PDB file of C-alpha atoms in Angstrom:
ATOM      1  CA  MET A   1      19.991  -4.799   8.347  1.00 48.00           C
ATOM      2  CA  SER A   2      21.142  -7.673  10.533  1.00 49.00           C
ATOM      3  CA  LYS A   3      19.239 -10.528   8.867  1.00 64.00           C
ATOM      4  CA  ARG A   4      19.307 -11.782   5.289  1.00 77.00           C
ATOM      5  CA  LEU A   5      15.883 -10.906   3.960  1.00 87.00           C
ATOM      6  CA  PRO A   6      14.016 -12.808   1.220  1.00 92.00           C
ATOM      7  CA  VAL A   7      13.807  -9.667  -0.956  1.00 97.00           C
ATOM      8  CA  SER A   8      16.975  -7.655  -1.544  1.00 97.00           C
ATOM      9  CA  ILE A   9      17.771  -4.220  -2.911  1.00 97.00           C
ATOM     10  CA  SER A  10      19.048  -6.048  -6.004  1.00 97.00           C
ATOM     11  CA  ASP A  11      15.585  -7.580  -6.513  1.00 98.00           C
ATOM     12  CA  ILE A  12      14.011  -4.144  -6.166  1.00 98.00           C
ATOM     13  CA  LEU A  13      16.404  -2.512  -8.623  1.00 98.00           C
ATOM     14  CA  LYS A  14      15.675  -5.299 -11.132  1.00 98.00           C
ATOM     15  CA  ALA A  15      11.962  -4.700 -10.560  1.00 98.00           C
ATOM     16  CA  HIS A  16      12.529  -1.002 -11.183  1.00 98.00           C
ATOM     17  CA  SER A  17      14.134  -1.764 -14.548  1.00 97.00           C
ATOM     18  CA  ARG A  18      11.338  -4.214 -15.350  1.00 97.00           C
ATOM     19  CA  VAL A  19       8.397  -1.853 -14.731  1.00 97.00           C
ATOM     20  CA  LYS A  20       9.662   1.680 -15.270  1.00 96.00           C
ATOM     21  CA  GLN A  21       8.619   1.865 -18.931  1.00 96.00           C
ATOM     22  CA  ASN A  22       4.987   1.125 -18.071  1.00 97.00           C
ATOM     23  CA  VAL A  23       4.377   2.847 -14.722  1.00 98.00           C
ATOM     24  CA  HIS A  24       4.402   6.540 -13.932  1.00 98.00           C
ATOM     25  CA  HIS A  25       7.358   8.207 -12.226  1.00 98.00           C
ATOM     26  CA  THR A  26       4.961   9.856  -9.789  1.00 98.00           C
ATOM     27  CA  PRO A  27       5.520  13.429  -8.605  1.00 98.00           C
ATOM     28  CA  VAL A  28       6.290  14.621  -5.112  1.00 98.00           C
ATOM     29  CA  VAL A  29       4.315  17.632  -3.911  1.00 98.00           C
ATOM     30  CA  THR A  30       4.828  19.924  -0.935  1.00 98.00           C
ATOM     31  CA  ASN A  31       2.544  22.362   0.864  1.00 98.00           C
ATOM     32  CA  SER A  32       3.907  25.289   2.836  1.00 97.00           C
ATOM     33  CA  THR A  33       0.660  25.689   4.796  1.00 96.00           C
ATOM     34  CA  PHE A  34       0.936  22.096   5.988  1.00 98.00           C
ATOM     35  CA  ASP A  35       4.627  22.519   6.891  1.00 98.00           C
ATOM     36  CA  ASP A  36       3.979  25.702   8.854  1.00 97.00           C
ATOM     37  CA  ARG A  37       1.055  24.167  10.716  1.00 96.00           C
ATOM     38  CA  PHE A  38       2.776  20.925  11.694  1.00 95.00           C
ATOM     39  CA  GLY A  39       6.349  22.054  12.127  1.00 94.00           C
ATOM     40  CA  ARG A  40       8.351  19.880   9.732  1.00 97.00           C
ATOM     41  CA  LYS A  41       8.996  19.658   6.011  1.00 98.00           C
ATOM     42  CA  PHE A  42       6.620  17.141   4.424  1.00 98.00           C
ATOM     43  CA  TYR A  43       6.862  15.548   0.990  1.00 99.00           C
ATOM     44  CA  PHE A  44       3.837  13.770  -0.477  1.00 98.00           C
ATOM     45  CA  LYS A  45       4.588  10.964  -2.973  1.00 99.00           C
ATOM     46  CA  CYS A  46       1.610  10.963  -5.341  1.00 98.00           C
ATOM     47  CA  GLU A  47       0.886   7.306  -6.008  1.00 98.00           C
ATOM     48  CA  ASN A  48      -2.752   8.402  -6.328  1.00 98.00           C
ATOM     49  CA  LEU A  49      -1.613   9.518  -9.804  1.00 98.00           C
ATOM     50  CA  GLN A  50      -0.096   6.119 -10.606  1.00 98.00           C
ATOM     51  CA  LYS A  51      -1.415   3.793 -13.306  1.00 97.00           C
ATOM     52  CA  THR A  52      -4.758   2.297 -12.129  1.00 95.00           C
ATOM     53  CA  GLY A  53      -4.909   4.957  -9.415  1.00 95.00           C
ATOM     54  CA  SER A  54      -2.653   3.363  -6.797  1.00 97.00           C
ATOM     55  CA  PHE A  55       0.830   2.109  -5.967  1.00 98.00           C
ATOM     56  CA  LYS A  56      -0.393  -1.454  -6.555  1.00 98.00           C
ATOM     57  CA  ALA A  57       0.431  -1.172 -10.263  1.00 98.00           C
ATOM     58  CA  ARG A  58       4.123  -1.476  -9.400  1.00 98.00           C
ATOM     59  CA  GLY A  59       3.945  -4.795  -7.582  1.00 98.00           C
ATOM     60  CA  ALA A  60       1.367  -6.337  -9.886  1.00 98.00           C
ATOM     61  CA  LEU A  61       3.283  -5.505 -13.057  1.00 98.00           C
ATOM     62  CA  ASN A  62       6.571  -6.737 -11.628  1.00 98.00           C
ATOM     63  CA  ALA A  63       5.010 -10.032 -10.564  1.00 98.00           C
ATOM     64  CA  VAL A  64       3.200 -10.631 -13.871  1.00 98.00           C
ATOM     65  CA  THR A  65       6.150  -9.592 -16.030  1.00 97.00           C
ATOM     66  CA  LYS A  66       8.553 -11.834 -14.122  1.00 97.00           C
ATOM     67  CA  LEU A  67       6.031 -14.691 -14.266  1.00 96.00           C
ATOM     68  CA  CYS A  68       5.837 -14.368 -18.057  1.00 96.00           C
ATOM     69  CA  GLU A  69       9.648 -14.337 -18.272  1.00 95.00           C
ATOM     70  CA  GLU A  70       9.884 -17.559 -16.269  1.00 95.00           C
ATOM     71  CA  ASP A  71       6.831 -19.464 -17.575  1.00 93.00           C
ATOM     72  CA  LYS A  72       5.899 -19.062 -21.233  1.00 91.00           C
ATOM     73  CA  THR A  73       2.831 -21.323 -20.763  1.00 93.00           C
ATOM     74  CA  VAL A  74       0.973 -19.180 -18.235  1.00 94.00           C
ATOM     75  CA  SER A  75      -2.490 -18.227 -19.537  1.00 93.00           C
ATOM     76  CA  GLY A  76      -3.968 -16.163 -16.721  1.00 97.00           C
ATOM     77  CA  VAL A  77      -3.677 -14.777 -13.217  1.00 98.00           C
ATOM     78  CA  VAL A  78      -6.085 -14.522 -10.306  1.00 97.00           C
ATOM     79  CA  THR A  79      -6.169 -12.658  -7.027  1.00 97.00           C
ATOM     80  CA  HIS A  80      -8.449 -11.497  -4.237  1.00 92.00           C
ATOM     81  CA  SER A  81      -8.718  -7.790  -3.629  1.00 86.00           C
ATOM     82  CA  SER A  82     -10.978  -5.089  -2.226  1.00 69.00           C
ATOM     83  CA  GLY A  83     -10.192  -3.082  -5.326  1.00 84.00           C
ATOM     84  CA  ASN A  84      -6.760  -1.541  -5.853  1.00 91.00           C
ATOM     85  CA  HIS A  85      -4.702  -4.716  -6.275  1.00 94.00           C
ATOM     86  CA  GLY A  86      -7.492  -6.145  -8.396  1.00 94.00           C
ATOM     87  CA  GLN A  87      -7.369  -3.146 -10.728  1.00 94.00           C
ATOM     88  CA  ALA A  88      -3.599  -3.300 -10.840  1.00 96.00           C
ATOM     89  CA  LEU A  89      -3.470  -7.010 -11.620  1.00 97.00           C
ATOM     90  CA  ALA A  90      -6.176  -6.659 -14.283  1.00 97.00           C
ATOM     91  CA  TRP A  91      -4.158  -3.861 -15.923  1.00 97.00           C
ATOM     92  CA  ALA A  92      -0.871  -5.779 -15.625  1.00 98.00           C
ATOM     93  CA  ALA A  93      -2.453  -8.905 -17.125  1.00 98.00           C
ATOM     94  CA  LYS A  94      -3.870  -6.887 -20.023  1.00 97.00           C
ATOM     95  CA  THR A  95      -0.467  -5.272 -20.550  1.00 96.00           C
ATOM     96  CA  MET A  96       1.149  -8.720 -20.785  1.00 96.00           C
ATOM     97  CA  GLY A  97      -1.647 -10.347 -22.794  1.00 96.00           C
ATOM     98  CA  LEU A  98      -2.967 -12.618 -20.038  1.00 97.00           C
ATOM     99  CA  LYS A  99      -6.462 -13.385 -18.787  1.00 97.00           C
ATOM    100  CA  CYS A 100      -7.379 -12.297 -15.261  1.00 97.00           C
ATOM    101  CA  ALA A 101      -9.974 -12.992 -12.594  1.00 97.00           C
ATOM    102  CA  VAL A 102     -10.418 -10.939  -9.428  1.00 97.00           C
ATOM    103  CA  ILE A 103     -12.253 -12.195  -6.339  1.00 96.00           C
ATOM    104  CA  ALA A 104     -13.737  -9.206  -4.505  1.00 91.00           C
ATOM    105  CA  PRO A 105     -15.857  -8.806  -1.369  1.00 87.00           C
ATOM    106  CA  ASN A 106     -19.492  -8.135  -2.223  1.00 90.00           C
ATOM    107  CA  ASN A 107     -19.315  -4.798  -0.380  1.00 85.00           C
ATOM    108  CA  SER A 108     -16.374  -3.422  -2.383  1.00 80.00           C
ATOM    109  CA  PRO A 109     -16.716   0.135  -3.738  1.00 74.00           C
ATOM    110  CA  ALA A 110     -18.545   0.056  -7.079  1.00 79.00           C
ATOM    111  CA  VAL A 111     -16.033   2.460  -8.624  1.00 76.00           C
ATOM    112  CA  LYS A 112     -13.234  -0.059  -8.039  1.00 78.00           C
ATOM    113  CA  LEU A 113     -15.203  -3.055  -9.349  1.00 86.00           C
ATOM    114  CA  GLU A 114     -16.151  -1.184 -12.524  1.00 89.00           C
ATOM    115  CA  ALA A 115     -12.519  -0.240 -13.065  1.00 89.00           C
ATOM    116  CA  ILE A 116     -11.447  -3.897 -12.717  1.00 93.00           C
ATOM    117  CA  LYS A 117     -13.976  -4.899 -15.363  1.00 94.00           C
ATOM    118  CA  GLY A 118     -12.820  -2.000 -17.515  1.00 95.00           C
ATOM    119  CA  TYR A 119      -9.359  -3.549 -17.719  1.00 95.00           C
ATOM    120  CA  GLY A 120     -10.914  -6.747 -19.069  1.00 95.00           C
ATOM    121  CA  ALA A 121     -10.872  -8.938 -15.960  1.00 96.00           C
ATOM    122  CA  ASP A 122     -13.670 -11.139 -14.652  1.00 95.00           C
ATOM    123  CA  VAL A 123     -14.993 -10.127 -11.218  1.00 95.00           C
ATOM    124  CA  VAL A 124     -16.140 -12.912  -8.886  1.00 95.00           C
ATOM    125  CA  LEU A 125     -17.899 -11.684  -5.731  1.00 95.00           C
ATOM    126  CA  CYS A 126     -17.622 -13.413  -2.367  1.00 95.00           C
ATOM    127  CA  GLU A 127     -18.559 -12.840   1.265  1.00 93.00           C
ATOM    128  CA  PRO A 128     -16.608  -9.951   2.861  1.00 89.00           C
ATOM    129  CA  THR A 129     -14.209 -11.995   5.004  1.00 88.00           C
ATOM    130  CA  PRO A 130     -10.524 -12.808   4.457  1.00 86.00           C
ATOM    131  CA  THR A 131     -11.292 -16.545   4.638  1.00 90.00           C
ATOM    132  CA  ALA A 132     -14.018 -16.366   1.967  1.00 93.00           C
ATOM    133  CA  ARG A 133     -11.735 -14.350  -0.295  1.00 89.00           C
ATOM    134  CA  GLN A 134      -8.940 -16.906  -0.126  1.00 91.00           C
ATOM    135  CA  GLN A 135     -11.231 -19.928  -0.504  1.00 95.00           C
ATOM    136  CA  THR A 136     -12.958 -18.461  -3.560  1.00 96.00           C
ATOM    137  CA  CYS A 137      -9.609 -17.479  -5.043  1.00 95.00           C
ATOM    138  CA  ASP A 138      -8.243 -21.009  -4.597  1.00 95.00           C
ATOM    139  CA  LYS A 139     -11.349 -22.442  -6.265  1.00 96.00           C
ATOM    140  CA  VAL A 140     -11.109 -20.157  -9.312  1.00 96.00           C
ATOM    141  CA  SER A 141      -7.357 -20.717  -9.606  1.00 96.00           C
ATOM    142  CA  LYS A 142      -7.840 -24.502  -9.686  1.00 95.00           C
ATOM    143  CA  GLU A 143     -10.791 -24.423 -12.079  1.00 96.00           C
ATOM    144  CA  ARG A 144      -9.196 -22.085 -14.610  1.00 96.00           C
ATOM    145  CA  GLY A 145      -5.527 -22.950 -14.175  1.00 96.00           C
ATOM    146  CA  TYR A 146      -4.651 -19.362 -13.335  1.00 97.00           C
ATOM    147  CA  TYR A 147      -1.571 -18.371 -11.356  1.00 96.00           C
ATOM    148  CA  PHE A 148      -2.327 -16.750  -7.985  1.00 96.00           C
ATOM    149  CA  VAL A 149      -0.743 -13.320  -7.421  1.00 97.00           C
ATOM    150  CA  PRO A 150      -1.445 -12.265  -3.805  1.00 95.00           C
ATOM    151  CA  PRO A 151      -2.028  -8.614  -2.889  1.00 94.00           C
ATOM    152  CA  TYR A 152       1.004  -8.412  -0.576  1.00 96.00           C
ATOM    153  CA  ASP A 153       2.434 -11.782   0.521  1.00 96.00           C
ATOM    154  CA  HIS A 154       4.567 -12.357  -2.581  1.00 97.00           C
ATOM    155  CA  TYR A 155       8.266 -11.641  -3.077  1.00 98.00           C
ATOM    156  CA  ASP A 156       7.854 -10.103  -6.550  1.00 98.00           C
ATOM    157  CA  VAL A 157       4.951  -7.929  -5.397  1.00 98.00           C
ATOM    158  CA  ILE A 158       7.061  -6.670  -2.479  1.00 98.00           C
ATOM    159  CA  ALA A 159       9.991  -5.957  -4.811  1.00 98.00           C
ATOM    160  CA  GLY A 160       7.722  -4.007  -7.149  1.00 98.00           C
ATOM    161  CA  GLN A 161       6.378  -1.869  -4.313  1.00 98.00           C
ATOM    162  CA  GLY A 162       9.935  -1.143  -3.222  1.00 98.00           C
ATOM    163  CA  THR A 163      10.544   0.744  -6.473  1.00 98.00           C
ATOM    164  CA  MET A 164       8.563   3.568  -4.877  1.00 98.00           C
ATOM    165  CA  ALA A 165      11.315   4.165  -2.326  1.00 98.00           C
ATOM    166  CA  VAL A 166      14.005   4.098  -5.014  1.00 98.00           C
ATOM    167  CA  GLU A 167      12.185   6.919  -6.808  1.00 98.00           C
ATOM    168  CA  PHE A 168      11.319   8.818  -3.643  1.00 98.00           C
ATOM    169  CA  LEU A 169      14.903   8.956  -2.396  1.00 98.00           C
ATOM    170  CA  GLU A 170      16.104  10.074  -5.824  1.00 98.00           C
ATOM    171  CA  GLN A 171      13.562  12.897  -5.680  1.00 98.00           C
ATOM    172  CA  VAL A 172      14.096  13.802  -2.002  1.00 98.00           C
ATOM    173  CA  PRO A 173      17.447  12.370  -0.816  1.00 98.00           C
ATOM    174  CA  GLN A 174      17.251  14.288   2.467  1.00 98.00           C
ATOM    175  CA  LEU A 175      14.266  12.263   3.743  1.00 98.00           C
ATOM    176  CA  ASP A 176      14.571  11.301   7.408  1.00 98.00           C
ATOM    177  CA  ALA A 177      11.362   9.249   7.633  1.00 98.00           C
ATOM    178  CA  ILE A 178       8.477   7.885   5.544  1.00 98.00           C
ATOM    179  CA  LEU A 179       4.884   7.348   6.692  1.00 98.00           C
ATOM    180  CA  VAL A 180       3.288   4.332   4.971  1.00 98.00           C
ATOM    181  CA  PRO A 181      -0.425   3.404   5.164  1.00 98.00           C
ATOM    182  CA  THR A 182      -0.445  -0.349   5.706  1.00 98.00           C
ATOM    183  CA  SER A 183      -2.789  -3.272   5.130  1.00 96.00           C
ATOM    184  CA  GLY A 184      -1.045  -6.630   4.617  1.00 96.00           C
ATOM    185  CA  GLY A 185       2.359  -4.983   4.515  1.00 98.00           C
ATOM    186  CA  GLY A 186       3.643  -5.414   0.942  1.00 98.00           C
ATOM    187  CA  MET A 187       4.228  -1.707   0.392  1.00 98.00           C
ATOM    188  CA  VAL A 188       5.857  -0.975   3.735  1.00 98.00           C
ATOM    189  CA  SER A 189       8.072  -4.069   3.389  1.00 98.00           C
ATOM    190  CA  GLY A 190       9.314  -3.017  -0.039  1.00 98.00           C
ATOM    191  CA  ILE A 191       9.821   0.589   1.027  1.00 98.00           C
ATOM    192  CA  ALA A 192      11.710  -0.458   4.158  1.00 98.00           C
ATOM    193  CA  ILE A 193      14.041  -2.829   2.276  1.00 98.00           C
ATOM    194  CA  ALA A 194      14.846  -0.312  -0.458  1.00 98.00           C
ATOM    195  CA  GLY A 195      14.859   2.752   1.760  1.00 98.00           C
ATOM    196  CA  LYS A 196      17.124   1.375   4.453  1.00 98.00           C
ATOM    197  CA  SER A 197      19.467  -0.179   1.862  1.00 97.00           C
ATOM    198  CA  ILE A 198      19.909   3.206   0.206  1.00 98.00           C
ATOM    199  CA  LYS A 199      19.857   5.252   3.431  1.00 98.00           C
ATOM    200  CA  PRO A 200      20.389   3.072   6.535  1.00 98.00           C
ATOM    201  CA  ASP A 201      19.293   5.725   9.040  1.00 98.00           C
ATOM    202  CA  LEU A 202      15.942   6.274   7.299  1.00 98.00           C
ATOM    203  CA  LYS A 203      12.978   5.603   9.589  1.00 98.00           C
ATOM    204  CA  VAL A 204       9.917   3.860   8.138  1.00 98.00           C
ATOM    205  CA  PHE A 205       6.662   4.148  10.098  1.00 98.00           C
ATOM    206  CA  ILE A 206       3.443   2.193   9.663  1.00 98.00           C
ATOM    207  CA  VAL A 207       0.159   4.100   9.519  1.00 98.00           C
ATOM    208  CA  GLU A 208      -2.861   1.976  10.449  1.00 98.00           C
ATOM    209  CA  PRO A 209      -6.599   2.378  11.020  1.00 98.00           C
ATOM    210  CA  GLN A 210      -7.579   2.201  14.669  1.00 97.00           C
ATOM    211  CA  GLY A 211      -7.875  -1.412  15.846  1.00 97.00           C
ATOM    212  CA  LYS A 212      -5.124  -2.952  13.702  1.00 98.00           C
ATOM    213  CA  ASP A 213      -2.926  -3.223  16.806  1.00 97.00           C
ATOM    214  CA  VAL A 214       0.411  -3.432  14.986  1.00 98.00           C
ATOM    215  CA  GLU A 215       2.363  -1.516  17.629  1.00 98.00           C
ATOM    216  CA  ARG A 216       1.542  -4.059  20.342  1.00 98.00           C
ATOM    217  CA  CYS A 217       2.578  -6.922  18.034  1.00 98.00           C
ATOM    218  CA  LEU A 218       5.832  -5.236  17.014  1.00 98.00           C
ATOM    219  CA  GLN A 219       6.796  -4.418  20.574  1.00 97.00           C
ATOM    220  CA  ALA A 220       6.047  -8.000  21.656  1.00 98.00           C
ATOM    221  CA  GLY A 221       7.823  -9.405  18.594  1.00 98.00           C
ATOM    222  CA  ASP A 222       4.870 -11.730  18.047  1.00 98.00           C
ATOM    223  CA  ARG A 223       1.682 -12.048  15.992  1.00 98.00           C
ATOM    224  CA  LEU A 224      -0.915 -11.312  18.665  1.00 98.00           C
ATOM    225  CA  TRP A 225      -3.908 -10.920  16.349  1.00 98.00           C
ATOM    226  CA  PRO A 226      -6.963 -13.151  16.835  1.00 95.00           C
ATOM    227  CA  ASN A 227      -7.838 -15.772  14.224  1.00 94.00           C
ATOM    228  CA  PRO A 228      -9.435 -16.179  11.788  1.00 91.00           C
ATOM    229  CA  PRO A 229      -8.237 -12.953  10.134  1.00 91.00           C
ATOM    230  CA  ARG A 230     -10.813 -10.167  10.017  1.00 92.00           C
ATOM    231  CA  PHE A 231     -11.480  -6.778   8.494  1.00 90.00           C
ATOM    232  CA  LEU A 232     -11.562  -3.609  10.580  1.00 95.00           C
ATOM    233  CA  ASN A 233     -14.466  -1.197  10.710  1.00 93.00           C
ATOM    234  CA  THR A 234     -12.793   1.668   8.856  1.00 96.00           C
ATOM    235  CA  ILE A 235     -13.672   3.974   5.976  1.00 95.00           C
ATOM    236  CA  ALA A 236     -10.220   3.201   4.549  1.00 95.00           C
ATOM    237  CA  ASP A 237     -11.220   0.053   2.657  1.00 89.00           C
ATOM    238  CA  GLY A 238      -7.741  -0.259   1.139  1.00 90.00           C
ATOM    239  CA  ILE A 239      -6.166  -0.857   4.568  1.00 95.00           C
ATOM    240  CA  ARG A 240      -8.940  -2.623   6.458  1.00 92.00           C
ATOM    241  CA  LEU A 241      -7.184  -5.987   6.927  1.00 93.00           C
ATOM    242  CA  GLN A 242      -6.206  -6.389  10.575  1.00 97.00           C
ATOM    243  CA  GLN A 243      -3.289  -8.817  10.244  1.00 97.00           C
ATOM    244  CA  LEU A 244       0.008  -8.299   8.467  1.00 98.00           C
ATOM    245  CA  GLY A 245       1.028 -11.011   6.021  1.00 97.00           C
ATOM    246  CA  HIS A 246       3.126 -14.026   6.967  1.00 97.00           C
ATOM    247  CA  ILE A 247       5.855 -13.126   4.444  1.00 97.00           C
ATOM    248  CA  THR A 248       5.733  -9.407   5.221  1.00 98.00           C
ATOM    249  CA  TRP A 249       5.657  -9.773   9.025  1.00 98.00           C
ATOM    250  CA  PRO A 250       9.320 -10.776   9.596  1.00 97.00           C
ATOM    251  CA  ILE A 251      10.516  -8.066   7.192  1.00 98.00           C
ATOM    252  CA  ILE A 252       8.479  -5.455   9.034  1.00 98.00           C
ATOM    253  CA  LEU A 253       9.590  -6.741  12.428  1.00 98.00           C
ATOM    254  CA  GLU A 254      13.219  -6.416  11.338  1.00 97.00           C
ATOM    255  CA  LEU A 255      13.156  -3.042   9.559  1.00 98.00           C
ATOM    256  CA  VAL A 256      10.142  -0.912  10.488  1.00 98.00           C
ATOM    257  CA  GLU A 257       9.906   1.337  13.546  1.00 98.00           C
ATOM    258  CA  LYS A 258       8.081  -0.126  16.541  1.00 98.00           C
ATOM    259  CA  GLN A 259       6.113   3.093  16.983  1.00 97.00           C
ATOM    260  CA  VAL A 260       2.934   3.015  14.883  1.00 98.00           C
ATOM    261  CA  PHE A 261       0.586   5.840  13.852  1.00 98.00           C
ATOM    262  CA  SER A 262      -3.005   4.752  14.502  1.00 98.00           C
ATOM    263  CA  VAL A 263      -5.743   6.995  13.075  1.00 98.00           C
ATOM    264  CA  THR A 264      -9.524   7.208  13.450  1.00 98.00           C
ATOM    265  CA  ASN A 265     -12.146   7.634  10.740  1.00 98.00           C
ATOM    266  CA  ASP A 266     -12.620  11.291  11.685  1.00 97.00           C
ATOM    267  CA  GLU A 267      -8.879  11.909  11.407  1.00 98.00           C
ATOM    268  CA  ILE A 268      -8.764  10.147   8.031  1.00 98.00           C
ATOM    269  CA  ILE A 269     -11.542  12.412   6.782  1.00 98.00           C
ATOM    270  CA  GLU A 270      -9.600  15.498   7.880  1.00 98.00           C
ATOM    271  CA  GLY A 271      -6.559  14.205   5.990  1.00 98.00           C
ATOM    272  CA  MET A 272      -8.613  13.627   2.856  1.00 98.00           C
ATOM    273  CA  LYS A 273     -10.200  17.066   3.099  1.00 98.00           C
ATOM    274  CA  PHE A 274      -6.801  18.736   3.318  1.00 98.00           C
ATOM    275  CA  ALA A 275      -5.661  16.955   0.166  1.00 98.00           C
ATOM    276  CA  PHE A 276      -8.833  17.906  -1.715  1.00 97.00           C
ATOM    277  CA  GLU A 277      -9.023  21.506  -0.531  1.00 97.00           C
ATOM    278  CA  ARG A 278      -5.416  22.639  -0.157  1.00 97.00           C
ATOM    279  CA  MET A 279      -3.344  20.321  -2.354  1.00 97.00           C
ATOM    280  CA  LYS A 280      -6.016  19.902  -5.070  1.00 98.00           C
ATOM    281  CA  LEU A 281      -5.484  16.142  -5.063  1.00 98.00           C
ATOM    282  CA  VAL A 282      -8.142  13.442  -5.186  1.00 97.00           C
ATOM    283  CA  VAL A 283      -7.119  10.786  -2.682  1.00 98.00           C
ATOM    284  CA  GLU A 284      -8.838   7.778  -1.181  1.00 96.00           C
ATOM    285  CA  ALA A 285      -9.228   7.185   2.531  1.00 97.00           C
ATOM    286  CA  ALA A 286      -6.051   5.102   2.849  1.00 97.00           C
ATOM    287  CA  SER A 287      -4.075   8.110   1.590  1.00 98.00           C
ATOM    288  CA  GLY A 288      -6.007  10.279   4.007  1.00 98.00           C
ATOM    289  CA  ALA A 289      -4.691   8.041   6.789  1.00 98.00           C
ATOM    290  CA  GLY A 290      -1.113   8.955   5.880  1.00 98.00           C
ATOM    291  CA  ILE A 291      -1.932  12.664   5.899  1.00 98.00           C
ATOM    292  CA  ALA A 292      -3.749  12.248   9.229  1.00 98.00           C
ATOM    293  CA  ALA A 293      -0.636  10.640  10.722  1.00 98.00           C
ATOM    294  CA  ALA A 294       1.434  13.622   9.596  1.00 98.00           C
ATOM    295  CA  MET A 295      -1.081  15.895  11.361  1.00 98.00           C
ATOM    296  CA  SER A 296      -1.107  13.901  14.590  1.00 97.00           C
ATOM    297  CA  ASP A 297       0.198  14.674  18.064  1.00 95.00           C
ATOM    298  CA  LYS A 298       2.457  11.624  17.761  1.00 95.00           C
ATOM    299  CA  MET A 299       4.196  13.275  14.795  1.00 95.00           C
ATOM    300  CA  CYS A 300       4.595  16.491  16.769  1.00 91.00           C
ATOM    301  CA  ASN A 301       6.280  14.504  19.547  1.00 93.00           C
ATOM    302  CA  LEU A 302       8.822  12.726  17.319  1.00 94.00           C
ATOM    303  CA  ASP A 303      12.540  13.434  17.618  1.00 93.00           C
ATOM    304  CA  ASP A 304      13.337  16.964  16.417  1.00 93.00           C
ATOM    305  CA  ASN A 305      16.119  15.494  14.247  1.00 95.00           C
ATOM    306  CA  ILE A 306      13.404  14.096  11.969  1.00 97.00           C
ATOM    307  CA  LYS A 307      13.022  17.201   9.833  1.00 97.00           C
ATOM    308  CA  HIS A 308      12.092  15.843   6.386  1.00 98.00           C
ATOM    309  CA  VAL A 309       9.136  13.458   6.327  1.00 98.00           C
ATOM    310  CA  GLY A 310       7.758  11.569   3.343  1.00 98.00           C
ATOM    311  CA  VAL A 311       4.071  10.637   3.164  1.00 98.00           C
ATOM    312  CA  ILE A 312       2.858   7.999   0.721  1.00 98.00           C
ATOM    313  CA  LEU A 313      -0.410   9.029  -0.948  1.00 98.00           C
ATOM    314  CA  CYS A 314      -1.045   5.404  -1.806  1.00 98.00           C
ATOM    315  CA  GLY A 315      -4.177   5.709  -3.939  1.00 97.00           C
ATOM    316  CA  GLY A 316      -6.866   7.921  -5.393  1.00 95.00           C
ATOM    317  CA  ASN A 317      -9.640   5.449  -6.176  1.00 91.00           C
ATOM    318  CA  THR A 318     -12.462   7.059  -4.263  1.00 89.00           C
ATOM    319  CA  ASP A 319     -16.126   7.192  -5.224  1.00 85.00           C
ATOM    320  CA  ILE A 320     -16.811  10.899  -5.616  1.00 86.00           C
ATOM    321  CA  HIS A 321     -20.542  10.222  -5.276  1.00 86.00           C
ATOM    322  CA  HIS A 322     -20.046   8.766  -1.788  1.00 87.00           C
ATOM    323  CA  LEU A 323     -17.353  10.862  -0.119  1.00 92.00           C
ATOM    324  CA  PRO A 324     -17.124   9.897   3.565  1.00 93.00           C
ATOM    325  CA  TRP A 325     -17.865  13.359   4.961  1.00 93.00           C
ATOM    326  CA  TYR A 326     -21.278  13.303   3.266  1.00 89.00           C
ATOM    327  CA  GLN A 327     -22.353   9.927   4.661  1.00 67.00           C
TER     328      GLN A 327
END
């Protein structure tokens, strides 16, 4: 790593110590049928089995715990989220005895909104645009005096997500690459910092829904996305944000591979179906995107020296009454 990054491996190891008593050490599963079909050895990190049903519990708990260590007067936290970060922050706040409010788009999956409420947080609905989410969040934060914990653009959130890579490389030290479904970039930033600090030759690849256009931006070294920020038309609601974050972008530009795996809705569905049918795992569409990338022609065409590939199953919060292949 040639540049000094704002989050270090030391920050991530401290985060690991901070959260490990309250989050699951998630399992890694393999599938010989998948390996035989796609010609490499794949390892699936089951963050769908994490507290609150997604990896987001790691970053949220690290941020809230550290906030409570540094500010004994904090009374509550607020965020905007399509579901998973909202659930995670609500759970983390409850764990630490804080109040919580979550601003969510009015088209968020009902299963995620009910889970947020189940952890004791208030849900405030807004129009389904990134701008409306942030404006409503700012308003609630000011009115209630709550501390804003962003879904991805936050150093402590990034450090918490990086604990995943610490675990993964302890479980599978021979990993050559990791495929990471990506929205704003908090998870892939944390994984890249930790992973490449522990194993410098590790390759970290972004997986995106079609239309995110990260590869063009990375290869140009510039944020080429149109403004204002928008959501993509994808069944993977957890990774529908088009732009990477402003804090995560330079980390990703520095550490993550310039080649990006872009997947369609149909490919995501095939990835989900494989997890359900062959691995017996309930995963949401964002996890299906990671599996789809592992199935793709682009994976088949990667360097043959990449023999051991990790896939982050980032969440399992799917509405079983509205599975995408029945819509």
